[in-house]
Every structure is written in structure tokens, then in C-alpha cells.
Amino acid sequence: MTETLTRNEDAVRRTSNKHGVTIQELNRVSRDFIKASAQATLPVMDMGCAYGVATLPVLEKRKHVIACDLNPEHLDVLREKTPPEFQPYLTTQPGKFPQDFDFPPNSLEAILCSYVLHFLTGEDLVIALAKLRNWLVPGGRLFANVVSPMFYSFAGFAAEYDRRKATETWPGIMDKETIRKHIAPGYLEWIGEDAMFDFCHAFDKEFFARTLEDAGFTVEEAFYYNIFAGEANRHIFGPDGYPGCVGAIARA
């Protein structure tokens, strides 16, 4: 299954912490998180919330959201954007995930990790998934997405990924040298040095689902999708239907 997500031409906002761009339009995973959060009786979490594109719609439902991000400046913007009547429902916490975060077991009903887990090493990913599952109530859901090895702007990595799968535990690891080797012409100029990442961990759909299952989650669905950012940015994200990213929804 491949889904194409649409967003506005001006809906790309670059981060200032070398973690790429934040997508201002909601994707399928984020939309499903918001829908689930509307029914929540416990707090929910937006891990890697950036400027709050998925946090704000949940606050509007008067649900408690713990919004976390590596960059405190992103959280400052989120707080400024949150109307006064919804401020009591917002908790923000800066820090590096998973190292800087600990929450009580069984305290959250839903967690969104949108374009977060692909910045973790294999070792940190195991720790992160264990923490996420521990924080969720039994039956609580994780909504997550990551880049695939076919991500359009470094699609040349896909063949290397396939070769690695036979021998490596984490075949999708890309260091700075690997990223620069496979990066498409013009991508660095498009994204900017401040936002350009030096590490990425790509997953195919089956591998990502299996990783979640190994962490004790029950995967409800895993799927490919692509990001559409307007005709002007097709050279970055590729054509409709391209399997540039993987989304997953899983129960604790």
C-alpha cells in the first residue's frame, strides 16, 4: 500500500538543529494520532513535535499533550502559537530522545513519533522503543514514521541497503559519508547546512514492522507513503506514489 501525502508549497520549515525539515501539513500517521487522541482519557505525547503541527489540533480538543523536542526554540514557538484557553493542556519538555526522557509507566494513551526514530542508532532505538512501550497503557498506541531506503533524495542508497540486509543488524544506518555519497544533486542547497543531517537510519516497511514487534508492540498496520510538496519540490520528494517513507501504527 502506498499513500501520497499533499501539503502546501510553503509548508516546509527548516529546523535549526541539523534534523532536516518539519512538514507543516499533517500526514496520515499524524492525522490518525490526532483522531485517537480526541478519544483519550489520559495524556498523549508528541515526541519530536517541532513547531506543533500535530500538537495544536489535539490541544483544540482540550486533551492534555506532552510536547517534546530536541530544540527548546521549537517549543517556544509552540507555546507562543497556543491560544491562552488551551495553555493548561500543554506541557513541554526539551531534551534528546531517548536519553533525557523518563515518564511513569502506563501514563500515556497515545504517542506520536513523526520523523524521529530514523535519527537514532540501533542501540538507542531499542532503548527508545522500550521506553515508549513502558509509558503507554496496555492497548495504547504508537504512531510512527521514518524514511525508507528509497527516499527520493538519496535513493541510490536502496541498493546498498539491500546488500547489507544479508549481513548487518541495522542495514539502514547512514553516516555523513554515506549520506553525502548518495545525496541527490541540489538537495544540500535546498535544505541548507543548518538543517542538513549527518546521520540517518532508514527502514523498509517489513524491517520497521519487525523492529516494533521485537520491542513488544503489536503492529496494526505498516505502509509506504510519499510526501508531495508541490510541483516545485518534486526533485526533492519524487513523484506521486513513490515509497519514500514508512508509517506504522502499533499497540503496546
Short mmCIF file of C-alpha atoms in Angstrom, two decimals:
data_model
loop_
_atom_site.label_atom_id
_atom_site.label_comp_id
_atom_site.label_asym_id
_atom_site.label_seq_id
_atom_site.Cartn_x
_atom_site.Cartn_y
_atom_site.Cartn_z
CA MET A 1 0.00 0.00 0.00
CA THR A 2 1.41 3.39 -0.96
CA GLU A 3 -0.12 6.70 0.06
CA THR A 4 0.74 10.16 -1.22
CA LEU A 5 0.52 13.00 1.28
CA THR A 6 -0.09 16.50 -0.01
CA ARG A 7 0.98 19.78 1.53
CA ASN A 8 1.27 23.42 0.54
CA GLU A 9 4.14 24.84 -1.47
CA ASP A 10 5.22 26.96 1.52
CA ALA A 11 4.73 24.17 4.10
CA VAL A 12 8.42 23.28 4.53
CA ARG A 13 10.05 24.75 7.61
CA ARG A 14 13.70 24.03 8.22
CA THR A 15 14.98 23.06 11.63
CA SER A 16 18.00 24.72 13.20
CA ASN A 17 19.38 21.56 14.82
CA LYS A 18 20.56 19.55 11.80
CA HIS A 19 17.41 17.41 11.79
CA GLY A 20 16.07 18.22 8.34
CA VAL A 21 12.76 19.95 7.78
CA THR A 22 9.47 19.87 9.61
CA ILE A 23 6.41 19.23 7.49
CA GLN A 24 3.67 21.75 8.19
CA GLU A 25 0.88 19.67 6.66
CA LEU A 26 -0.47 16.70 8.60
CA ASN A 27 0.39 13.28 7.21
CA ARG A 28 -1.64 10.11 7.62
CA VAL A 29 0.20 8.98 10.75
CA SER A 30 -0.26 12.38 12.39
CA ARG A 31 -3.92 12.50 11.42
CA ASP A 32 -4.53 9.08 12.94
CA PHE A 33 -2.74 10.18 16.13
CA ILE A 34 -4.96 13.25 16.38
CA LYS A 35 -8.08 11.16 15.83
CA ALA A 36 -7.05 8.68 18.53
CA SER A 37 -6.09 11.48 20.91
CA ALA A 38 -9.54 13.02 20.64
CA GLN A 39 -10.87 9.96 22.49
CA ALA A 40 -8.07 9.81 25.08
CA THR A 41 -8.75 9.91 28.80
CA LEU A 42 -5.04 10.05 29.68
CA PRO A 43 -2.33 12.43 28.39
CA VAL A 44 -0.82 11.85 24.95
CA MET A 45 2.69 12.66 23.72
CA ASP A 46 4.10 14.31 20.61
CA MET A 47 7.75 13.26 20.64
CA GLY A 48 9.75 15.42 18.24
CA CYS A 49 6.89 17.88 17.93
CA ALA A 50 8.93 20.63 16.21
CA TYR A 51 6.59 23.63 15.89
CA GLY A 52 3.49 21.71 16.95
CA VAL A 53 1.70 20.89 13.72
CA ALA A 54 0.21 17.76 15.33
CA THR A 55 0.10 19.11 18.89
CA LEU A 56 -2.18 22.08 18.30
CA PRO A 57 -5.14 20.10 16.86
CA VAL A 58 -5.10 17.86 19.95
CA LEU A 59 -5.00 20.85 22.29
CA GLU A 60 -8.04 22.20 20.48
CA LYS A 61 -9.84 19.04 21.63
CA ARG A 62 -8.89 20.04 25.20
CA LYS A 63 -6.73 16.96 25.62
CA HIS A 64 -3.51 17.01 27.61
CA VAL A 65 -0.41 16.84 25.39
CA ILE A 66 3.21 16.40 26.44
CA ALA A 67 5.15 18.02 23.60
CA CYS A 68 8.84 17.12 23.44
CA ASP A 69 11.60 18.33 21.14
CA LEU A 70 15.37 18.47 20.96
CA ASN A 71 15.29 22.21 20.29
CA PRO A 72 13.87 24.46 23.06
CA GLU A 73 13.31 27.19 20.45
CA HIS A 74 10.79 24.96 18.68
CA LEU A 75 8.89 24.59 21.95
CA ASP A 76 8.98 28.35 22.49
CA VAL A 77 7.27 28.79 19.13
CA LEU A 78 4.67 26.17 20.04
CA ARG A 79 3.85 27.87 23.33
CA GLU A 80 3.53 31.22 21.57
CA LYS A 81 1.17 29.69 18.99
CA THR A 82 -1.03 28.03 21.61
CA PRO A 83 -4.09 30.17 22.44
CA PRO A 84 -4.50 31.05 26.15
CA GLU A 85 -7.54 28.81 26.59
CA PHE A 86 -5.51 25.75 25.57
CA GLN A 87 -2.32 26.52 27.53
CA PRO A 88 -3.45 24.49 30.58
CA TYR A 89 -3.48 21.37 28.42
CA LEU A 90 0.09 21.79 27.16
CA THR A 91 3.25 20.50 28.81
CA THR A 92 6.56 21.00 27.01
CA GLN A 93 9.87 19.29 27.68
CA PRO A 94 13.11 19.79 25.74
CA GLY A 95 15.73 17.10 25.52
CA LYS A 96 17.42 14.42 23.48
CA PHE A 97 15.38 11.27 22.97
CA PRO A 98 15.64 8.69 24.45
CA GLN A 99 18.34 9.69 26.92
CA ASP A 100 16.71 12.74 28.51
CA PHE A 101 13.16 11.46 28.92
CA ASP A 102 11.54 9.34 31.61
CA PHE A 103 7.83 9.17 32.37
CA PRO A 104 5.77 6.92 34.65
CA PRO A 105 4.73 3.53 33.30
CA ASN A 106 1.21 3.25 31.88
CA SER A 107 0.78 7.04 31.90
CA LEU A 108 0.10 7.79 28.22
CA GLU A 109 -2.65 6.71 25.86
CA ALA A 110 -1.03 7.60 22.52
CA ILE A 111 2.41 8.66 21.32
CA LEU A 112 3.38 10.25 18.02
CA CYS A 113 6.98 9.88 16.80
CA SER A 114 6.94 11.63 13.45
CA TYR A 115 10.31 11.55 11.67
CA VAL A 116 12.14 10.95 14.95
CA LEU A 117 13.17 7.30 15.11
CA HIS A 118 15.25 7.49 11.94
CA PHE A 119 17.71 9.74 13.77
CA LEU A 120 18.55 7.01 16.30
CA THR A 121 21.27 4.38 16.24
CA GLY A 122 20.17 0.79 16.57
CA GLU A 123 21.18 0.73 20.23
CA ASP A 124 19.28 3.92 21.02
CA LEU A 125 16.28 2.71 19.03
CA VAL A 126 15.98 -0.39 21.20
CA ILE A 127 16.08 1.80 24.32
CA ALA A 128 13.61 4.27 22.81
CA LEU A 129 11.04 1.65 21.86
CA ALA A 130 11.27 0.03 25.29
CA LYS A 131 10.60 3.39 26.91
CA LEU A 132 7.70 4.21 24.59
CA ARG A 133 6.04 0.86 25.25
CA ASN A 134 6.54 1.25 29.00
CA TRP A 135 4.95 4.72 29.03
CA LEU A 136 1.87 3.56 27.14
CA VAL A 137 -1.06 1.94 28.87
CA PRO A 138 -1.80 -1.61 27.71
CA GLY A 139 -3.54 -1.17 24.38
CA GLY A 140 -2.18 2.37 23.98
CA ARG A 141 -0.91 3.13 20.51
CA LEU A 142 2.33 4.32 18.96
CA PHE A 143 2.10 6.30 15.72
CA ALA A 144 5.48 6.44 13.99
CA ASN A 145 7.05 7.20 10.64
CA VAL A 146 10.56 7.06 9.22
CA VAL A 147 12.32 7.50 5.90
CA SER A 148 12.72 4.43 3.71
CA PRO A 149 15.92 3.41 1.89
CA MET A 150 14.20 4.59 -1.29
CA PHE A 151 13.77 8.16 -0.04
CA TYR A 152 13.99 10.10 -3.26
CA SER A 153 16.86 12.42 -2.43
CA PHE A 154 19.20 9.57 -1.54
CA ALA A 155 17.54 6.77 -3.48
CA GLY A 156 20.93 5.45 -4.55
CA PHE A 157 21.23 4.03 -1.04
CA ALA A 158 18.50 1.44 -1.70
CA ALA A 159 20.83 -1.00 -3.47
CA GLU A 160 23.41 -0.71 -0.70
CA TYR A 161 20.67 -1.29 1.88
CA ASP A 162 19.57 -4.48 0.14
CA ARG A 163 23.14 -5.79 0.13
CA ARG A 164 23.59 -5.00 3.82
CA LYS A 165 20.42 -6.80 4.89
CA ALA A 166 22.09 -10.17 4.48
CA THR A 167 24.85 -9.45 6.99
CA GLU A 168 24.09 -6.37 9.13
CA THR A 169 21.81 -5.99 12.13
CA TRP A 170 20.89 -2.42 11.20
CA PRO A 171 21.29 -2.17 7.42
CA GLY A 172 19.74 1.29 7.16
CA ILE A 173 22.42 3.18 9.10
CA MET A 174 23.85 6.08 7.09
CA ASP A 175 26.70 8.17 8.42
CA LYS A 176 27.72 11.51 6.97
CA GLU A 177 29.94 9.92 4.33
CA THR A 178 27.18 7.56 3.17
CA ILE A 179 24.60 10.34 3.04
CA ARG A 180 26.86 12.61 1.01
CA LYS A 181 27.71 9.70 -1.30
CA HIS A 182 24.08 9.08 -2.23
CA ILE A 183 22.54 12.52 -1.87
CA ALA A 184 20.81 13.91 -4.94
CA PRO A 185 22.31 16.97 -6.66
CA GLY A 186 20.82 20.15 -5.25
CA TYR A 187 19.47 18.63 -2.03
CA LEU A 188 22.07 20.20 0.25
CA GLU A 189 21.46 23.62 -1.27
CA TRP A 190 17.69 23.12 -0.91
CA ILE A 191 17.75 22.08 2.74
CA GLY A 192 20.60 24.31 3.95
CA GLU A 193 23.64 23.42 6.05
CA ASP A 194 21.93 24.28 9.37
CA ALA A 195 19.20 21.72 8.72
CA MET A 196 21.27 19.07 6.93
CA PHE A 197 21.61 15.90 8.99
CA ASP A 198 24.84 13.90 9.28
CA PHE A 199 23.16 10.66 10.38
CA CYS A 200 20.06 8.81 9.26
CA HIS A 201 18.61 5.35 9.85
CA ALA A 202 16.33 4.16 7.05
CA PHE A 203 13.88 1.23 7.22
CA ASP A 204 11.89 -0.73 4.71
CA LYS A 205 8.29 -1.50 5.67
CA GLU A 206 8.86 -5.10 6.75
CA PHE A 207 12.01 -4.31 8.73
CA PHE A 208 10.34 -1.42 10.58
CA ALA A 209 7.32 -3.55 11.46
CA ARG A 210 9.56 -6.36 12.68
CA THR A 211 11.58 -3.93 14.81
CA LEU A 212 8.40 -2.74 16.51
CA GLU A 213 7.25 -6.33 17.05
CA ASP A 214 10.64 -7.23 18.55
CA ALA A 215 10.12 -4.39 21.05
CA GLY A 216 6.84 -5.94 22.18
CA PHE A 217 4.40 -3.91 20.10
CA THR A 218 1.59 -5.41 18.05
CA VAL A 219 1.70 -3.76 14.64
CA GLU A 220 -1.77 -2.91 13.37
CA GLU A 221 -0.55 -1.53 10.07
CA ALA A 222 2.67 -0.63 8.27
CA PHE A 223 2.65 1.14 4.91
CA TYR A 224 4.69 3.13 2.42
CA TYR A 225 3.78 6.68 1.52
CA ASN A 226 5.36 9.68 -0.12
CA ILE A 227 5.48 13.39 0.65
CA PHE A 228 4.19 15.76 -2.00
CA ALA A 229 5.37 19.34 -1.56
CA GLY A 230 4.11 20.86 -4.78
CA GLU A 231 5.49 20.71 -8.29
CA ALA A 232 8.40 22.97 -7.34
CA ASN A 233 9.73 20.35 -4.90
CA ARG A 234 9.24 17.13 -6.85
CA HIS A 235 13.00 16.99 -7.38
CA ILE A 236 13.31 16.57 -3.60
CA PHE A 237 10.49 14.15 -2.76
CA GLY A 238 9.78 12.41 -6.05
CA PRO A 239 6.57 11.52 -7.90
CA ASP A 240 3.19 10.54 -6.55
CA GLY A 241 3.10 7.01 -5.18
CA TYR A 242 6.84 6.84 -4.55
CA PRO A 243 7.70 4.77 -1.41
CA GLY A 244 9.85 7.42 0.23
CA CYS A 245 8.68 6.90 3.82
CA VAL A 246 7.26 4.20 6.08
CA GLY A 247 4.40 4.72 8.51
CA ALA A 248 3.27 2.36 11.25
CA ILE A 249 0.59 2.16 13.92
CA ALA A 250 1.24 -0.27 16.77
CA ARG A 251 -0.36 -1.22 20.11
CA ALA A 252 1.51 -1.65 23.36
#
